[in-house]
XYZ file of N, CA and C in Angstrom:
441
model
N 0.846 -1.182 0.000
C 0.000 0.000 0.000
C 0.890 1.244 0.000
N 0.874 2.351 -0.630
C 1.170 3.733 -1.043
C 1.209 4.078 0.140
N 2.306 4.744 0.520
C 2.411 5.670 2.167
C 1.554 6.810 2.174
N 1.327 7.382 0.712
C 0.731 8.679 0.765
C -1.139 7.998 0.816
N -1.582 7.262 0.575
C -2.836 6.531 0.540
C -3.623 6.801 1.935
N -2.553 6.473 3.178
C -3.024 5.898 4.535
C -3.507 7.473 5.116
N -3.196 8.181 4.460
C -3.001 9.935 5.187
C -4.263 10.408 5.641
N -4.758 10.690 6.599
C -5.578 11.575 7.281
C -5.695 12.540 7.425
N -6.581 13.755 7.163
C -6.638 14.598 7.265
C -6.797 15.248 8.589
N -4.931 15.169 9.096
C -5.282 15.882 10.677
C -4.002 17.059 10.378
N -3.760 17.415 11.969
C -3.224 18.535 12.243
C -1.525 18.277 11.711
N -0.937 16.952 11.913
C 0.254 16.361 11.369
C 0.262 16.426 10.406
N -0.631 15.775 9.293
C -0.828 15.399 7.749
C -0.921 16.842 7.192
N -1.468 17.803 7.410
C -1.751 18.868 7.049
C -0.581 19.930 6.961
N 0.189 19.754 8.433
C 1.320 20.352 8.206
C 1.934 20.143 7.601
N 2.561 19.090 7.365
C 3.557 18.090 6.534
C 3.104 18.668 4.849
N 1.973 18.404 4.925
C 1.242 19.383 3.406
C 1.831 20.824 2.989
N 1.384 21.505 3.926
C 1.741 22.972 3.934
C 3.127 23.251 4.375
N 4.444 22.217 4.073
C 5.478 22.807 4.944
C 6.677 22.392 3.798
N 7.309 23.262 3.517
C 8.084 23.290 1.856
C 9.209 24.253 2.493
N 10.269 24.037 2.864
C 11.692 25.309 3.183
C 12.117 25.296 1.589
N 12.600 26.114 1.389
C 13.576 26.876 0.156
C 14.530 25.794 0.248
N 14.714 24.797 -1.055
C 15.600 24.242 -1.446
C 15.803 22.713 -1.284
N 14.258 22.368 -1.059
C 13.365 20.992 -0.873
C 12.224 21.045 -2.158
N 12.194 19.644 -2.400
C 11.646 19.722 -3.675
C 9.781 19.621 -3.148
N 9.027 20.400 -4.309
C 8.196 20.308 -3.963
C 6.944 18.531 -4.162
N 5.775 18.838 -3.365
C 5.066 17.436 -3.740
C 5.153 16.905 -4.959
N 4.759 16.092 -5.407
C 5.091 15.662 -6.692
C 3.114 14.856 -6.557
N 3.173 14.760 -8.397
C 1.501 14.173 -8.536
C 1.393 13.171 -7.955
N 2.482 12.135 -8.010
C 1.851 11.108 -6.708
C 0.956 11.500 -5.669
N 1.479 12.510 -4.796
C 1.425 13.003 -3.456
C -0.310 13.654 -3.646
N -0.067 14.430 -4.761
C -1.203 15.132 -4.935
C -2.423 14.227 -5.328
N -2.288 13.151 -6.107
C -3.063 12.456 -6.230
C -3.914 11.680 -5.356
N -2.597 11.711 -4.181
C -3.020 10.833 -2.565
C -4.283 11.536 -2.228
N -3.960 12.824 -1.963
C -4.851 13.714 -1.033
C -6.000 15.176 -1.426
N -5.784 15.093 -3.003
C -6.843 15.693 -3.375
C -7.872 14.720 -4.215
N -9.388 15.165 -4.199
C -10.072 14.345 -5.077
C -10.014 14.781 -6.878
N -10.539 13.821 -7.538
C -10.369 14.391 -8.956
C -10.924 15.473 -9.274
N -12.363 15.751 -8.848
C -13.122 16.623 -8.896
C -12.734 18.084 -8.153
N -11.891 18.182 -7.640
C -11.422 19.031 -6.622
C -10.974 20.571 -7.345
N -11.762 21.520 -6.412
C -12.225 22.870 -7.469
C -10.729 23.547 -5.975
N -9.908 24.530 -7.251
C -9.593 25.302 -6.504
C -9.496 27.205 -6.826
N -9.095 27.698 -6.055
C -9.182 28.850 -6.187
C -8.610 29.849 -5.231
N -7.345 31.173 -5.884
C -6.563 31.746 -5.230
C -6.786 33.308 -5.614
N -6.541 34.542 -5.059
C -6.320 35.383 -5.935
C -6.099 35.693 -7.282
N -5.679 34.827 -7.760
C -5.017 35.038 -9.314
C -5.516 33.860 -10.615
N -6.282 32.717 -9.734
C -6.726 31.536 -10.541
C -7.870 30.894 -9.865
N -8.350 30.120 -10.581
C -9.610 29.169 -10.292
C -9.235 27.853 -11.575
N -9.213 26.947 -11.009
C -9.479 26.103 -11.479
C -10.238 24.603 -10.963
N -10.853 23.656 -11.950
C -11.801 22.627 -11.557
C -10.791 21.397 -12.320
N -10.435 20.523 -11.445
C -10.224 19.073 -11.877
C -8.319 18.837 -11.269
N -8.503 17.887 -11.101
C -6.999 17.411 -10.272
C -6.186 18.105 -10.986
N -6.197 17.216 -12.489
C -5.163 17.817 -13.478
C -4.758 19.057 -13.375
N -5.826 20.408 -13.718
C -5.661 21.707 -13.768
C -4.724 22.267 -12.403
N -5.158 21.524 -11.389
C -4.869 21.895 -9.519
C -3.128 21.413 -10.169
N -3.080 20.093 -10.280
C -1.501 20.219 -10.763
C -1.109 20.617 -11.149
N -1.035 21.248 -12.556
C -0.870 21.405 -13.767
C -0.294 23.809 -12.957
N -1.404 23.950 -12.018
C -1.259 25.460 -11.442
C -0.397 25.169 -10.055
N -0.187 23.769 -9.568
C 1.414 23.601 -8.776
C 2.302 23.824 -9.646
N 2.261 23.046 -10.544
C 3.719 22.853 -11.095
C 4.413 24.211 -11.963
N 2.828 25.053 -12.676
C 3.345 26.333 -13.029
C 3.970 27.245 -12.121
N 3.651 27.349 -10.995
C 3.880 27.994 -9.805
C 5.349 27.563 -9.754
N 5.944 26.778 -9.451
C 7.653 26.336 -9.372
C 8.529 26.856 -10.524
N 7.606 26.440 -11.813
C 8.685 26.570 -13.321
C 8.673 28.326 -12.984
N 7.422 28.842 -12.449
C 7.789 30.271 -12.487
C 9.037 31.328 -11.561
N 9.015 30.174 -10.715
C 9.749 30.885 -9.563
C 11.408 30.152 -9.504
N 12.120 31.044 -9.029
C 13.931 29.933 -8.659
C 13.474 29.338 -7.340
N 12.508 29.671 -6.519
C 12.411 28.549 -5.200
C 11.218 29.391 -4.667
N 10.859 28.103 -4.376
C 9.571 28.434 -3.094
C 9.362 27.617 -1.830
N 8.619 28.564 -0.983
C 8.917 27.981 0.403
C 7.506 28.507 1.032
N 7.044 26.938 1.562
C 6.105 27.261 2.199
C 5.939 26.962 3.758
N 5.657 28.024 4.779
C 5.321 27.383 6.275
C 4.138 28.062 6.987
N 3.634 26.241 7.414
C 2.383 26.675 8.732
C 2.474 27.256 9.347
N 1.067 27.538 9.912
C 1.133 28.427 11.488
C 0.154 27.393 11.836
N -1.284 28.223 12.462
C -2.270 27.962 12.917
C -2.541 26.797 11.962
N -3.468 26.012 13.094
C -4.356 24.784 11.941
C -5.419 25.064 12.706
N -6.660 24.643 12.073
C -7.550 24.631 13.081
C -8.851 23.211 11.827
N -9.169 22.372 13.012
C -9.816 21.163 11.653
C -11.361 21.354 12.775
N -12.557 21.385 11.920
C -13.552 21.090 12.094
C -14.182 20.134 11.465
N -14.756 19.036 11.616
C -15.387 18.114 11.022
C -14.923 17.906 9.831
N -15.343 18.190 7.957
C -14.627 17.851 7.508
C -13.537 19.278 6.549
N -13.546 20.158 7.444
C -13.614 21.761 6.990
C -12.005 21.722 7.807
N -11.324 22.386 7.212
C -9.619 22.654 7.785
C -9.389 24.247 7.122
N -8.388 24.841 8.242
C -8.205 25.941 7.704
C -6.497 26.010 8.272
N -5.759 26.681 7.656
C -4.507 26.496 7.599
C -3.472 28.039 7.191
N -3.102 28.610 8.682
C -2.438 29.701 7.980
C -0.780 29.294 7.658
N -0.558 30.341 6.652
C 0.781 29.976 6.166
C 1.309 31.432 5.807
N 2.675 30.602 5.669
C 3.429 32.127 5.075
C 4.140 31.428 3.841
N 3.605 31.986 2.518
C 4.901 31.268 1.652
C 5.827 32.212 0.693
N 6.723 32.023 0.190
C 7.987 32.553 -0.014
C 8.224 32.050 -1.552
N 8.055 33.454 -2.287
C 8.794 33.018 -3.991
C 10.421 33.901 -4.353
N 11.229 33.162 -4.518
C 12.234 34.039 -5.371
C 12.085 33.959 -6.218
N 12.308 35.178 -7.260
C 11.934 35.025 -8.608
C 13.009 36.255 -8.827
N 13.665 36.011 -9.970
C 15.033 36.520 -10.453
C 15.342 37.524 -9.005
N 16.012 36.609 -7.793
C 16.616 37.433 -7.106
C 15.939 38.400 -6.038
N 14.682 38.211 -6.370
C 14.124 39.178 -5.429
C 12.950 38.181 -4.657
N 12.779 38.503 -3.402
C 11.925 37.354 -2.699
C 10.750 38.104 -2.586
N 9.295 37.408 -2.206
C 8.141 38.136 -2.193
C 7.515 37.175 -0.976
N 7.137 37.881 0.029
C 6.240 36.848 0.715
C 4.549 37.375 1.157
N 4.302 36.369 1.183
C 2.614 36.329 1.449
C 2.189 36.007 2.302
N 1.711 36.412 3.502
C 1.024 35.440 4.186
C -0.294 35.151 3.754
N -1.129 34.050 4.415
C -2.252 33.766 3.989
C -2.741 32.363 4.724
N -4.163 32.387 4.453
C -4.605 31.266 5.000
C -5.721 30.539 3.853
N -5.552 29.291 3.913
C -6.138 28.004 3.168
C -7.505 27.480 3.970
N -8.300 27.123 3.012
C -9.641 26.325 3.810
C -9.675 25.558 2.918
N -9.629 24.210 3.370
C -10.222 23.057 2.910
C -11.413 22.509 3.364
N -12.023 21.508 2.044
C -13.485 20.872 2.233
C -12.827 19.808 1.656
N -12.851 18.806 2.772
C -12.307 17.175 2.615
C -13.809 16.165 2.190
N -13.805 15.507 1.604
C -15.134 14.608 1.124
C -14.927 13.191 2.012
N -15.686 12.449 1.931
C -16.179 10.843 2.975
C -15.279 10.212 2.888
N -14.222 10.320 1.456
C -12.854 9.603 1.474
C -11.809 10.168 1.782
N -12.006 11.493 3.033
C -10.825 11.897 3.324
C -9.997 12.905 2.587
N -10.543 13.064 0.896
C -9.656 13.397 0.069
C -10.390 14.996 0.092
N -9.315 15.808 -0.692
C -9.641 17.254 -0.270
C -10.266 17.760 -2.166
N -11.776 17.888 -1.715
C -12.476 18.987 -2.869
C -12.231 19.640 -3.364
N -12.247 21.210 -2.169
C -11.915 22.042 -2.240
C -11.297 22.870 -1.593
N -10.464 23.624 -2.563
C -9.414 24.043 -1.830
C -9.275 25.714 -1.983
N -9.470 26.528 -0.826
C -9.427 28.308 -1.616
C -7.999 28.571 -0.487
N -7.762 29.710 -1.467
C -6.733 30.247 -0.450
C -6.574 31.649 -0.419
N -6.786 31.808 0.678
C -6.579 33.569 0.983
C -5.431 34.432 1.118
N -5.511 35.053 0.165
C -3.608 36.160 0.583
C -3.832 37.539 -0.115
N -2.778 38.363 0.482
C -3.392 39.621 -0.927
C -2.032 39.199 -1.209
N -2.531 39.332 -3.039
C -1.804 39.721 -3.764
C -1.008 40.741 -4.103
N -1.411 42.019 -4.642
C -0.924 42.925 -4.813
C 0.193 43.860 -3.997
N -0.192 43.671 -2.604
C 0.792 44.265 -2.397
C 2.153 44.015 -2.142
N 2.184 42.741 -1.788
C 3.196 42.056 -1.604
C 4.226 42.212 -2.915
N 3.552 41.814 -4.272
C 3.748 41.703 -5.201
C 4.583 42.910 -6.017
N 3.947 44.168 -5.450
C 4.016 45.605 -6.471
C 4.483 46.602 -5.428
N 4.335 46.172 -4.485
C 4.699 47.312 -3.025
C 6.513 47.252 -3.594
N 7.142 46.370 -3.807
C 8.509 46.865 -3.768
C 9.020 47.203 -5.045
N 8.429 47.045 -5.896
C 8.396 47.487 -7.487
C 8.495 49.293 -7.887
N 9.871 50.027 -8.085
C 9.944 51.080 -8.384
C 8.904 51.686 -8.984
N 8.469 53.028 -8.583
C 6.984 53.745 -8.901
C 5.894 53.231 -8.919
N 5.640 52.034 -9.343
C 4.412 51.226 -9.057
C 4.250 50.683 -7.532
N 5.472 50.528 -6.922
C 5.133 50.491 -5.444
C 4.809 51.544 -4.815
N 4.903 52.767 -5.130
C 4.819 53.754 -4.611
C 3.055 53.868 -4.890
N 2.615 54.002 -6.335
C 1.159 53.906 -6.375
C 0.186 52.781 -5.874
N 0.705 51.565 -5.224
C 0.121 50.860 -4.929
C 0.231 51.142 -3.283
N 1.347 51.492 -2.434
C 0.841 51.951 -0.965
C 0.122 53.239 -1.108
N 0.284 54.377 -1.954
C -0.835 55.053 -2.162
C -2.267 54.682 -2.060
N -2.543 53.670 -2.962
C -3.765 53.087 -3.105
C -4.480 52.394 -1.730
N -3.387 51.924 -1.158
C -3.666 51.342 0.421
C -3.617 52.077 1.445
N -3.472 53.284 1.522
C -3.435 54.159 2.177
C -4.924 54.563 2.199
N -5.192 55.026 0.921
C -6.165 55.879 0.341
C -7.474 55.015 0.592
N -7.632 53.585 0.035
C -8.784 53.123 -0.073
C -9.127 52.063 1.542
N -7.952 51.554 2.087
C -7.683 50.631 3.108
C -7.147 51.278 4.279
N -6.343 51.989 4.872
C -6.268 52.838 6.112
C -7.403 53.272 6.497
């Protein structure tokens, strides 16, 4: 039997999920195959997608885009079959690092395996805040519309 098969959706399994340091390779479709369902809808700031494949297919773009990424837990918190999971994760991308914090909610189905998956972070500022003149109009903007 597959080690990744036996996995439960608890506070261990979950971390172990969400926990990637800079310069460790990330899950691979095996892994993903273990613990999401086929049907499994996800959705982030920047994407939505429906079906395992696509959910992989927007891991694996996520890596080719970046020189390293790094992801770590905080909080877990599991209700029945509902999990929520804060994190902080970490892209270098030509040299310059960007981090996000954010938090994940999962909806696990009768086999344990995870539906759906959203994840909460802002984008933008993280993203454009250190970006010459455009960072400057984007803490403007957060000033202006969010203070």
């Amino acid at each position: 039997m597959d080690a990744f098969t036996t996995i439960a959706m608890d506070d261990t399994s979950l971390r172990a999920l969400f926990t990637k340091p800079y310069g460790t390779p990330p899950p691979g479709e095996e892994q993903w195959r273990a613990l999401y369902a086929e049907d499994v809808h996800f959705q982030d700031p920047t994407q939505e997608r429906h079906g395992l494949a696509a959910y992989i297919e927007a891991q694996e773009g996520l890596m080719k885009r970046c020189d390293d990424v790094s992801l770590m837990p905080g909080a877990i918190a599991i209700d029945g079959r509902t999990a929520f999971i804060e994190w902080e994760m970490g892209l270098k991308i030509k040299g310059i690092e960007f981090i996000y914090p954010g938090t994940t909610r999962l909806l696990i189905n009768e086999a344990g395996k995870i539906v759906d998956h959203r994840d909460y972070f802002d984008f933008v500022g993280p993203t454009f805040s250190p970006v010459p003149v455009v960072g400057g109009f984007v803490r403007w903007l957060y000033k202006r519309f969010v203070d």
